[in-house]
CSV table of C-alpha atoms in Angstrom, one decimal:
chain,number,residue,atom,x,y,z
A,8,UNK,CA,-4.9,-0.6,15.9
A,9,UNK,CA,-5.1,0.0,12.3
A,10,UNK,CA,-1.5,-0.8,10.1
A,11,UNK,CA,-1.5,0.7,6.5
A,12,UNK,CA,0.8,-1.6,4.4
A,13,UNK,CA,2.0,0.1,1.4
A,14,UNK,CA,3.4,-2.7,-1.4
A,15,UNK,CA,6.1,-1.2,-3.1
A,16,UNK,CA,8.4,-2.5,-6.3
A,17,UNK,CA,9.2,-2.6,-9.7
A,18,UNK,CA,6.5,-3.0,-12.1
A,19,UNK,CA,7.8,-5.3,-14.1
A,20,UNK,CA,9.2,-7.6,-10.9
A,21,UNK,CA,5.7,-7.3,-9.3
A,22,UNK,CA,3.2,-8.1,-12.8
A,23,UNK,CA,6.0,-11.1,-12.6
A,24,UNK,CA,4.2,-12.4,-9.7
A,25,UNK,CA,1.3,-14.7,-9.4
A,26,UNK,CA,-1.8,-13.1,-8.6
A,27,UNK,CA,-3.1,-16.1,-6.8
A,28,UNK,CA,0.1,-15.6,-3.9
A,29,UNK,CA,-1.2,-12.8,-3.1
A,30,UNK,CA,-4.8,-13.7,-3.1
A,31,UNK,CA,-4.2,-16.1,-0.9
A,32,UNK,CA,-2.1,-14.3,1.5
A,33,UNK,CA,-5.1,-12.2,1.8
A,34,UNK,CA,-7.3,-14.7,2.6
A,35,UNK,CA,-5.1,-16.3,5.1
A,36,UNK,CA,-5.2,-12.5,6.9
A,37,UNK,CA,-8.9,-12.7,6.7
A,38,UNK,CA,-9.1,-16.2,7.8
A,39,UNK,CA,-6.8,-14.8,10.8
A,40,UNK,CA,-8.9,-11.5,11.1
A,41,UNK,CA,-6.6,-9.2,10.3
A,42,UNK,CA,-7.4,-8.1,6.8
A,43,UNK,CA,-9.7,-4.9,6.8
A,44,UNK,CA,-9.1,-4.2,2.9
A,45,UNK,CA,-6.7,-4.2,0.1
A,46,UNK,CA,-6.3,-3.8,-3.4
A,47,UNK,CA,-3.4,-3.9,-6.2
A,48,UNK,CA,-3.1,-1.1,-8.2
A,49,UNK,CA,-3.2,-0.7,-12.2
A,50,UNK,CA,0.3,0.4,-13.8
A,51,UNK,CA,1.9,4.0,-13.0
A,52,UNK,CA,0.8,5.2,-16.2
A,53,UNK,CA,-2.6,5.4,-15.4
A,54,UNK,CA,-2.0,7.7,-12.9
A,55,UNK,CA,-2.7,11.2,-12.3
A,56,UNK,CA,-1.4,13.0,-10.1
A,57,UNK,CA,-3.6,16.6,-8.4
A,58,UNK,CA,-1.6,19.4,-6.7
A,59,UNK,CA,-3.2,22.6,-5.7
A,60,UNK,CA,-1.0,25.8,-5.7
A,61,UNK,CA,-2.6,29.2,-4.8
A,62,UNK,CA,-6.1,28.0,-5.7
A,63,UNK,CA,-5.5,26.6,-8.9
A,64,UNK,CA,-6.1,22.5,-9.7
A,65,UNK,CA,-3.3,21.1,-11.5
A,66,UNK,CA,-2.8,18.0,-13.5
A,67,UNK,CA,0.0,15.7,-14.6
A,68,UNK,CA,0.2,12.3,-15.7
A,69,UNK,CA,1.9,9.9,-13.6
A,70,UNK,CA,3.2,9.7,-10.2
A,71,UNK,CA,4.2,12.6,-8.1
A,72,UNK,CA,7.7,11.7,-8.7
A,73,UNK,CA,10.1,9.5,-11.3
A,74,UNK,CA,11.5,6.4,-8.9
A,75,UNK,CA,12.2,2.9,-10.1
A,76,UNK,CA,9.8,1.2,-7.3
A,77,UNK,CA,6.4,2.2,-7.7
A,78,UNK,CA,3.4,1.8,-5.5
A,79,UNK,CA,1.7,-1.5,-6.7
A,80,UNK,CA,-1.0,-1.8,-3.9
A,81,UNK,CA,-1.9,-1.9,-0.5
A,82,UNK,CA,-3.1,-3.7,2.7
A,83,UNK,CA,-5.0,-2.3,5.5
A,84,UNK,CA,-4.4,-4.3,8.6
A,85,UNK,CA,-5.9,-4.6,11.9
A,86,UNK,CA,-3.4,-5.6,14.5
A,87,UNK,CA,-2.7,-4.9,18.5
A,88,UNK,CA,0.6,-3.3,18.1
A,89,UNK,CA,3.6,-2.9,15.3
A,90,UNK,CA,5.6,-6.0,16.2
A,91,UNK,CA,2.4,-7.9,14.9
A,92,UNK,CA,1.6,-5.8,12.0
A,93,UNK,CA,5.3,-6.2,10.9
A,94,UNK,CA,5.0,-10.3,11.5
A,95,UNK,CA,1.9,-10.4,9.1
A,96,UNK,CA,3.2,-7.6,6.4
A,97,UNK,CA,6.5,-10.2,6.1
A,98,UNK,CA,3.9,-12.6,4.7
A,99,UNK,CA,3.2,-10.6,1.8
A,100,UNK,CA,4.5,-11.9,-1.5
A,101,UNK,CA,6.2,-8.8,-3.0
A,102,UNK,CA,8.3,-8.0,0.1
A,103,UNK,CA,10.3,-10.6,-1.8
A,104,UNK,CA,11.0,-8.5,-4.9
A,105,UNK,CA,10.2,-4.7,-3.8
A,106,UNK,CA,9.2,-3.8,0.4
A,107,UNK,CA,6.7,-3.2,2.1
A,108,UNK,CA,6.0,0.7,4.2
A,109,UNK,CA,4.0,-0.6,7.6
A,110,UNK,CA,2.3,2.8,8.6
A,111,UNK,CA,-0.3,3.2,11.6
A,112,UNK,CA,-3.4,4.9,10.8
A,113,UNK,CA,-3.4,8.2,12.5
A,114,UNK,CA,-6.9,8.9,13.7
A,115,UNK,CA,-8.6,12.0,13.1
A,116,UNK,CA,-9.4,14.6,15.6
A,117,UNK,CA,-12.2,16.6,14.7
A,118,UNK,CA,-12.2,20.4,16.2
């Protein structure tokens, strides 16, 4: 089963963290085979953030909403239930200084 691993902190907590920790955690959860993907994210200011409201596109820079954690990056996971998805996403460095949102992948069902 598929585990979405959302890495959540403050910005300034998380750019505080060596980038080599969490390169090597990934490697250790593709050595293991867990790892499917996973990226960090640039800074909250480069985002933009689409909503569509009676068929018109808006725009605003930034995220959807003002918090003081931001969404720094992610880890997709492969793992045979939660109880091991939850073991591995404890491994990851920023649980330390923000947390980490384990979420299964919900398959799509086509019509």
């Amino acid at each position: 089963m598929k585990y979405l691993c959302l890495v959540y902190g403050e910005e300034a907590k998380i750019a505080a963290m060596d980038d080599a920790e969490c390169m090597s955690c990934a490697e250790g959860l593709v050595e293991s085979g867990h790892f499917i993907a996973g990226e960090a994210l640039q800074p909250v200011e480069t985002a933009t953030t689409l909503r569509i409201r009676n068929g018109k596109v808006s725009y605003t820079d930034g995220p959807f909403a003002e918090t003081k954690e931001q969404l720094a990056g992610f880890y997709l996971l492969d793992a045979r239930d939660l109880n091991e998805a939850l073991d591995k996403a404890a491994k990851i460095p920023p649980a330390r200084v923000g947390s980490i949102e384990v979420r299964p992948i919900r398959e799509l069902q086509p019509d």
